[in-house]
Coordinates of N, CA and C in Angstrom, one line a residue:
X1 N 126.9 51.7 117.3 CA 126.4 52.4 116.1 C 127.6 52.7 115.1
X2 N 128.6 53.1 115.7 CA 129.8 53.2 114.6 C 130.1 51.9 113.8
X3 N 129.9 50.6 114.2 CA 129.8 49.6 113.6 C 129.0 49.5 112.1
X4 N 127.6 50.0 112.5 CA 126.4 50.1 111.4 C 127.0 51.3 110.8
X5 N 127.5 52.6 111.1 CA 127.8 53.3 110.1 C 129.1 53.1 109.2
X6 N 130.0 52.3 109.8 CA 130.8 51.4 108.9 C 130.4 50.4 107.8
X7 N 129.5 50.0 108.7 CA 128.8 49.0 107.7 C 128.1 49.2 106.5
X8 N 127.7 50.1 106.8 CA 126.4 51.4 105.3 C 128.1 51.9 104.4
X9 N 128.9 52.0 105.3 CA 129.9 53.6 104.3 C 130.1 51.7 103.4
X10 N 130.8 50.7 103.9 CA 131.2 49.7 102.7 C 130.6 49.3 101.9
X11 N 129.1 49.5 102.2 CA 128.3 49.0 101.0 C 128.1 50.1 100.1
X12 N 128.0 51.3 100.5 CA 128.2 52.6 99.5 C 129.5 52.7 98.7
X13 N 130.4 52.7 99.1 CA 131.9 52.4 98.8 C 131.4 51.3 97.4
X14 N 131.2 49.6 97.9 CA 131.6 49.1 97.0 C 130.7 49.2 95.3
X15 N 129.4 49.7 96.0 CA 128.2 50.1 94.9 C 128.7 50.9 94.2
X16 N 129.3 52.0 94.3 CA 130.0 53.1 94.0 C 130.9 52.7 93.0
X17 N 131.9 52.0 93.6 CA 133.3 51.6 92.8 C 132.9 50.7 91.9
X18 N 132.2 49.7 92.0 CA 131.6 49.1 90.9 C 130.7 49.7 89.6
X19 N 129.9 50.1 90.4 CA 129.5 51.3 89.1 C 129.9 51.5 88.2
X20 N 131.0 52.6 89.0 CA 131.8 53.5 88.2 C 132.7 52.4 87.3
X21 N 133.7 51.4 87.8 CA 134.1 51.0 86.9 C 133.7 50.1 86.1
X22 N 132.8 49.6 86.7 CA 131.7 48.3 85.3 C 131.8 49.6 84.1
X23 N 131.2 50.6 84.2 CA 130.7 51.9 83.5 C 131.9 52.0 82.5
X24 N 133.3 52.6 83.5 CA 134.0 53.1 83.1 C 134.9 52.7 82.1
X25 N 135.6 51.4 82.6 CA 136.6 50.7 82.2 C 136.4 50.4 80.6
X26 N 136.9 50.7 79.2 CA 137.0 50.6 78.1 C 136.6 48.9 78.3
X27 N 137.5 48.0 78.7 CA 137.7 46.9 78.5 C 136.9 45.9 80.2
X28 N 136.5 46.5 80.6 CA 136.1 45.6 82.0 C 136.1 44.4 81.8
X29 N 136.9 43.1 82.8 CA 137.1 42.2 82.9 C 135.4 41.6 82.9
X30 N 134.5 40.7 82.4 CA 133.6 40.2 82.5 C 132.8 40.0 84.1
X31 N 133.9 39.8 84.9 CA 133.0 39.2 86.3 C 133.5 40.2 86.8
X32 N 134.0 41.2 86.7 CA 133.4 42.6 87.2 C 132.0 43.3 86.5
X33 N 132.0 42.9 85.0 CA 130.3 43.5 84.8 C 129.3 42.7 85.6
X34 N 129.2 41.2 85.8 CA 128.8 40.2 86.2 C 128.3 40.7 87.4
X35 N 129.2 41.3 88.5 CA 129.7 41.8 89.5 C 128.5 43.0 89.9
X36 N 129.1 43.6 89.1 CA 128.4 45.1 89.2 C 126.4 45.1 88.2
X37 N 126.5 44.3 87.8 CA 124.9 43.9 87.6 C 124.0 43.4 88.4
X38 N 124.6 42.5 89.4 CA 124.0 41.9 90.6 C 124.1 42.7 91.9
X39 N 125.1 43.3 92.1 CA 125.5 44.1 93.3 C 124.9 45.3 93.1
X40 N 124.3 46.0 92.0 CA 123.5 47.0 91.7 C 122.1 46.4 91.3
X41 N 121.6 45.6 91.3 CA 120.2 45.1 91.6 C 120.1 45.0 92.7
X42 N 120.6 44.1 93.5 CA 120.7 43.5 94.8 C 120.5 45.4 95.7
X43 N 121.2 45.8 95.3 CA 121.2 47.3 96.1 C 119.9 48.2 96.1
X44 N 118.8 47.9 95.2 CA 118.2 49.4 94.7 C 117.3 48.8 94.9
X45 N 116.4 47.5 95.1 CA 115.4 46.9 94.7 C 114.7 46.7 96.4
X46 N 113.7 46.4 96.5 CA 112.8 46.4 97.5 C 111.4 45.8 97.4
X47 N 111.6 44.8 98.6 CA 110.5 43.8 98.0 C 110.6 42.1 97.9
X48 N 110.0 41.2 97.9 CA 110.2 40.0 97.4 C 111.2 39.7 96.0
X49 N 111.1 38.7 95.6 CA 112.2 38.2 94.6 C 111.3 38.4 93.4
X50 N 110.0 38.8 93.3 CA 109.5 38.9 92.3 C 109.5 40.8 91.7
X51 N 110.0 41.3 92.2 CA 110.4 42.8 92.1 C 111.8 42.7 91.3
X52 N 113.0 41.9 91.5 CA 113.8 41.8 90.7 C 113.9 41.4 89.5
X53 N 113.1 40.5 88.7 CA 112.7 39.7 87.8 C 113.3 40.2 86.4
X54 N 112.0 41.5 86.9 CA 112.9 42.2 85.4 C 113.5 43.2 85.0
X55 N 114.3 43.4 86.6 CA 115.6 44.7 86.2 C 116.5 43.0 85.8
X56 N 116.4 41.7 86.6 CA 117.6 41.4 86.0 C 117.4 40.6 84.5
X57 N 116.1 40.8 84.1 CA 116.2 40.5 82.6 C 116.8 41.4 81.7
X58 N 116.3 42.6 82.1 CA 116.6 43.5 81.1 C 118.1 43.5 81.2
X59 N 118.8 43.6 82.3 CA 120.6 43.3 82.5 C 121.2 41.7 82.0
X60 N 120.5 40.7 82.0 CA 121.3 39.5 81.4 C 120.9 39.0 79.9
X61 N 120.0 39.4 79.5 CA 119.1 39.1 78.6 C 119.2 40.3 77.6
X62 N 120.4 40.3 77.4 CA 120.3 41.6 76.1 C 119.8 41.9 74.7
X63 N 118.8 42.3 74.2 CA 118.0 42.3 73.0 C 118.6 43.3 71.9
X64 N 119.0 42.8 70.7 CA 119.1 44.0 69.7 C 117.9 43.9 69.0
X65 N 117.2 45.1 68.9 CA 116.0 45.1 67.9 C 116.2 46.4 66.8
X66 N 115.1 46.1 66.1 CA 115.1 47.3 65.3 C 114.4 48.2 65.5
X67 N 114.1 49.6 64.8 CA 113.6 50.5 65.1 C 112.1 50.2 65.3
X68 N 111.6 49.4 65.2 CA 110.1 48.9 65.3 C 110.1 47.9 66.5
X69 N 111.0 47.5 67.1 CA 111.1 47.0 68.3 C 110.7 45.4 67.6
X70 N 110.8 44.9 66.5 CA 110.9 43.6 66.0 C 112.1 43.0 65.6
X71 N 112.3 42.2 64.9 CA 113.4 41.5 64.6 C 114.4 41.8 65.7
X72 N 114.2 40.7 66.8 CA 115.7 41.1 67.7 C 116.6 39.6 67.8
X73 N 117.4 40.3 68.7 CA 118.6 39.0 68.2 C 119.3 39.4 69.8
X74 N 119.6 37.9 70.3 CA 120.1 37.6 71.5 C 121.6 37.3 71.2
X75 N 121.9 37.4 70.0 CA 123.2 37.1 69.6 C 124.3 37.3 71.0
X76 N 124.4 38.3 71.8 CA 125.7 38.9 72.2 C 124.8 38.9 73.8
X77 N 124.1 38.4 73.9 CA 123.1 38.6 75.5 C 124.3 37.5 76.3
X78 N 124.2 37.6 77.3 CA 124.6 37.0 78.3 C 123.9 35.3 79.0
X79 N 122.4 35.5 78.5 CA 121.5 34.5 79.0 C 120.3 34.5 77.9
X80 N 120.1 33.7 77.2 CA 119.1 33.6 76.6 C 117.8 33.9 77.1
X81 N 116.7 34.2 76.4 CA 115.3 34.2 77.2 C 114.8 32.9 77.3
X82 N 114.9 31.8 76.8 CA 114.5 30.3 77.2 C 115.3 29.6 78.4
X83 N 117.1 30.4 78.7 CA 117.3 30.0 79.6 C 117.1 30.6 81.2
X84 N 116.9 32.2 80.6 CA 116.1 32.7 81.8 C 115.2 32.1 82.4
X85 N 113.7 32.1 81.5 CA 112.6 31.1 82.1 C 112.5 29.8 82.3
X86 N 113.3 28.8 82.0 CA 113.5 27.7 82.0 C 114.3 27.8 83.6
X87 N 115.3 28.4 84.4 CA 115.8 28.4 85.1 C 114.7 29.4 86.5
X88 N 113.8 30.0 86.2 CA 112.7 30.8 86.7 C 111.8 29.7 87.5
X89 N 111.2 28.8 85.8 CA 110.6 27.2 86.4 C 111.3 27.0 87.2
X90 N 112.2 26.3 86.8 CA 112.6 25.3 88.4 C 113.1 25.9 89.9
X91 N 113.3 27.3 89.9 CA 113.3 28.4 90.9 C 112.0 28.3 91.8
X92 N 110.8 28.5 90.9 CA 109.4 28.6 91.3 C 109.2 27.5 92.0
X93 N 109.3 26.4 91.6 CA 109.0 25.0 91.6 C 110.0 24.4 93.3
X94 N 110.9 25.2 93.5 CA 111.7 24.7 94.5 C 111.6 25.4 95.7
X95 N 112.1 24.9 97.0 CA 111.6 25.9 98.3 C 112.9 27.3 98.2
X96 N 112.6 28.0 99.0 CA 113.7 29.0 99.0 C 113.8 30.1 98.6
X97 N 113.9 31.3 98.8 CA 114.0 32.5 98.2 C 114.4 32.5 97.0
X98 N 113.8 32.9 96.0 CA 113.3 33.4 94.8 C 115.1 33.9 94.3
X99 N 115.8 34.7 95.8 CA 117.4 35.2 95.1 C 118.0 34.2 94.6
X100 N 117.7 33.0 95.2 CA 118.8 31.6 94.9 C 118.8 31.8 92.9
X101 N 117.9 31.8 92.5 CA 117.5 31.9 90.7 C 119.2 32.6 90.8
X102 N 119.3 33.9 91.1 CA 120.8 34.4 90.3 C 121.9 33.6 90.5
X103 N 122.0 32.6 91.4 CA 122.8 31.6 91.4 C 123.3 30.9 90.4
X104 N 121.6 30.4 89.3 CA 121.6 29.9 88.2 C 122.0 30.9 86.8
X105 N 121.5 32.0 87.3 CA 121.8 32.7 86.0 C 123.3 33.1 86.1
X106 N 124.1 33.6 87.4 CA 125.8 33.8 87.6 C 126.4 31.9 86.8
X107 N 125.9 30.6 86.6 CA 126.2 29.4 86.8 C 126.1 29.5 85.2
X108 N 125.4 30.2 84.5 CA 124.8 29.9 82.6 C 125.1 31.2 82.2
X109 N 125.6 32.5 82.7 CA 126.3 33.5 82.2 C 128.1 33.3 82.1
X110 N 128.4 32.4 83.0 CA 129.9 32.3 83.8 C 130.4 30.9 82.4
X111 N 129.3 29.9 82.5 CA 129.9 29.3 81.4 C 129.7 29.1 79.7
X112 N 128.7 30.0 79.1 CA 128.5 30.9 77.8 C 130.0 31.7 77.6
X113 N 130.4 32.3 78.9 CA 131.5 33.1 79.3 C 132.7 32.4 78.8
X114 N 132.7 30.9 79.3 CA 134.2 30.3 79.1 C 134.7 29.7 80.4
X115 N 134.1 30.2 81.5 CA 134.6 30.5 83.0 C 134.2 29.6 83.2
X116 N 134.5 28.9 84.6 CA 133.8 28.1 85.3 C 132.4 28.3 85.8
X117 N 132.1 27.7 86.1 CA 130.0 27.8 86.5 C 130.2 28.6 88.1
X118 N 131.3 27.9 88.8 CA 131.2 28.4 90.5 C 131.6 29.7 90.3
X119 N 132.3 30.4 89.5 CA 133.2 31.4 89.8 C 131.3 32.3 89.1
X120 N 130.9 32.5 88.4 CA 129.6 32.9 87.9 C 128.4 33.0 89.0
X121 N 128.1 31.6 89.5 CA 127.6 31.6 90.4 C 128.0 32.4 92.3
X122 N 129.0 32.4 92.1 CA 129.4 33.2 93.6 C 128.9 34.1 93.5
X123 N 129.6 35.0 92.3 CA 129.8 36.4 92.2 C 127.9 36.4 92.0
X124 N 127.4 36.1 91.5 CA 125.7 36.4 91.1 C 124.9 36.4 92.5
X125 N 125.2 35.4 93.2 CA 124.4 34.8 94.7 C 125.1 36.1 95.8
X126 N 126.5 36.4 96.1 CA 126.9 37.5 96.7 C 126.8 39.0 96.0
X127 N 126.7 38.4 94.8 CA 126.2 40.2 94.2 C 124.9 40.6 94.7
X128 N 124.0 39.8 94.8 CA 122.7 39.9 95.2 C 121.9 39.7 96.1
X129 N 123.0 39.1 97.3 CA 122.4 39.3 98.8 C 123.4 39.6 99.5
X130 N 124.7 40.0 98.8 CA 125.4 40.6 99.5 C 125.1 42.2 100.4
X131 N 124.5 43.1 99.1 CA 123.7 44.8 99.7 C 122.7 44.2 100.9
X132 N 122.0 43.3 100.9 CA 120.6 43.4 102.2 C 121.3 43.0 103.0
X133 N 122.2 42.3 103.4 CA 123.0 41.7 104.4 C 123.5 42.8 104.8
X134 N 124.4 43.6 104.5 CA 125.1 44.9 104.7 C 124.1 45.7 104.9
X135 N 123.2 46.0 104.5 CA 122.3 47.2 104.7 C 121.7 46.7 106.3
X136 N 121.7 45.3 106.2 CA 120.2 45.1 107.6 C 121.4 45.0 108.7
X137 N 122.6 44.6 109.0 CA 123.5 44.5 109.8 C 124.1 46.3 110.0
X138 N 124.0 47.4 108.7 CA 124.2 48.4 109.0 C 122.9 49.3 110.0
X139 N 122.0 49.2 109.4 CA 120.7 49.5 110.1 C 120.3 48.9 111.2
X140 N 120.4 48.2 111.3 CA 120.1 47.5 113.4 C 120.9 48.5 114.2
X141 N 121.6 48.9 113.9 CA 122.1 49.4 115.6 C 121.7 50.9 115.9
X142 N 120.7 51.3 114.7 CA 120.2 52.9 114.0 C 118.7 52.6 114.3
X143 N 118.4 51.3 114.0 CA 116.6 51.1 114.1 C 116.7 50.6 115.8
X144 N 117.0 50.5 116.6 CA 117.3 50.0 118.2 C 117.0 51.4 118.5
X145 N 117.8 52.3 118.4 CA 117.5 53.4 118.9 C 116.9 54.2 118.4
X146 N 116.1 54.0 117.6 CA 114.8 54.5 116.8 C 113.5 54.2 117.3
X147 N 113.9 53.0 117.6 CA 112.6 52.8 118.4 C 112.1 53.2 119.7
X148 N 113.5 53.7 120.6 CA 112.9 54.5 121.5 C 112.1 55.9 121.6
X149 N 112.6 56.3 120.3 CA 112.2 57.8 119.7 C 110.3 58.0 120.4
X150 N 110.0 58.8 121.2 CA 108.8 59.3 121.3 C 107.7 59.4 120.0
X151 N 108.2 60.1 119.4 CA 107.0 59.8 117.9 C 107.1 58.2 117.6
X152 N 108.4 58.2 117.6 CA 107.7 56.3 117.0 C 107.2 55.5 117.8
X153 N 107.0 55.4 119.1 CA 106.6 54.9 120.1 C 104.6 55.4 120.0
X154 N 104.7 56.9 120.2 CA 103.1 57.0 119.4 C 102.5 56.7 117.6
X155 N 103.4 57.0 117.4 CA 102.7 56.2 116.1 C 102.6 54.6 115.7
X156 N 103.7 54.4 116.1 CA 103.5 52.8 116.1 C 102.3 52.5 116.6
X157 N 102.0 52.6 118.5 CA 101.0 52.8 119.3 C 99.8 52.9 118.7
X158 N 99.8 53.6 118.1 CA 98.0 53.9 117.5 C 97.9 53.4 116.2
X159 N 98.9 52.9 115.3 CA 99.2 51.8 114.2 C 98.9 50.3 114.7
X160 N 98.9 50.2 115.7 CA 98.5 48.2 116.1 C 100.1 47.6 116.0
X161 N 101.0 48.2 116.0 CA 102.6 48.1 115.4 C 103.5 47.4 116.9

C-alpha cells in the first residue's frame, strides 16, 4: 500500500507543479504549457474519450471574439478548428482509444510551434494517459483491500456486482 500511496502523492505533486507553473511563469517555455494542458485534462476528466473532446478544444483551439461572441480569430490558437476535426475524423475512423487523437494534436501544436512533431506528440500522448496510469496503479493496492470491507461485500452482494 505504501507503493499506491507513493504513487497518488507523484501524481498530485506533478499536477500541482505544473499548474502552478504553466500558470505562473511570466514566460513559460511552450512544452511546459503543452505539458500542463494535457496532464491537467488527462487528470480531472472521467469517462470515455468522448468526455475530453471539449475541455481539450477549448485549451488548443483558442478563439478571440468579440463582445457579441462573433467575429473571432484563431490567429494565436495553438490548433486550428479544421485541424482539430479533421484529425477527430481520422481518430473516429481508426481502432483505438479515442486518447491516441492528442498524439495528433501534441504532433500539429509542436510543429505550428517550430518544434519537432515527436517532441509535441510525447508530451500530448504522456500528458494524457500519463494521470490514469498513475491513479489505477496508485489505487489497486487501496481497492484489494476495499473489497474485503463488510459493507462492500453486502452491497456489492445485493447489486449483482
Amino acid at each position: 500500500m505504501v507503493w499506491g500511496g507513493l504513487t497518488i502523492a507523484v501524481w498530485l505533486v506533478v499536477l500541482i507543479v505544473t499548474v502552478v507553473l504553466g500558470s505562473t511563469l511570466p514566460n513559460a517555455p511552450l512544452p511546459l504549457k503543452w505539458w500542463e494542458v494535457f496532464f491537467r485534462t488527462g487528470s480531472i476528466i472521467y469517462g470515455g474519450g468522448q468526455v475530453v473532446l471539449p475541455m481539450l478544444y477549448t485549451d488548443v483551439v483558442q478563439q478571440s471574439c468579440d463582445v457579441y461572441g462573433q467575429n473571432c480569430s484563431e490567429a494565436n490558437s495553438w490548433v486550428t478548428s479544421e485541424q482539430f476535426y479533421a484529425g477527430l475524423g481520422v481518430a473516429q475512423a481508426m481502432p483505438g482509444p479515442l486518447f491516441n487523437f492528442s498524439a495528433y494534436l501534441g504532433a500539429i501544436i509542436a510543429i505550428r510551434a517550430g518544434y519537432t512533431f515527436v517532441v509535441g506528440s510525447l508530451l500530448a500522448w504522456f500528458g494524457l494517459f500519463g494521470p490514469g496510469v498513475l491513479l489505477i496503479f496508485g489505487v489497486m493496492p487501496f481497492w484489494g483491500k476495499f473489497r474485503r470491507w463488510s459493507l462492500y461485500r453486502r452491497v456489492s452482494g445485493s447489486a449483482g456486482v
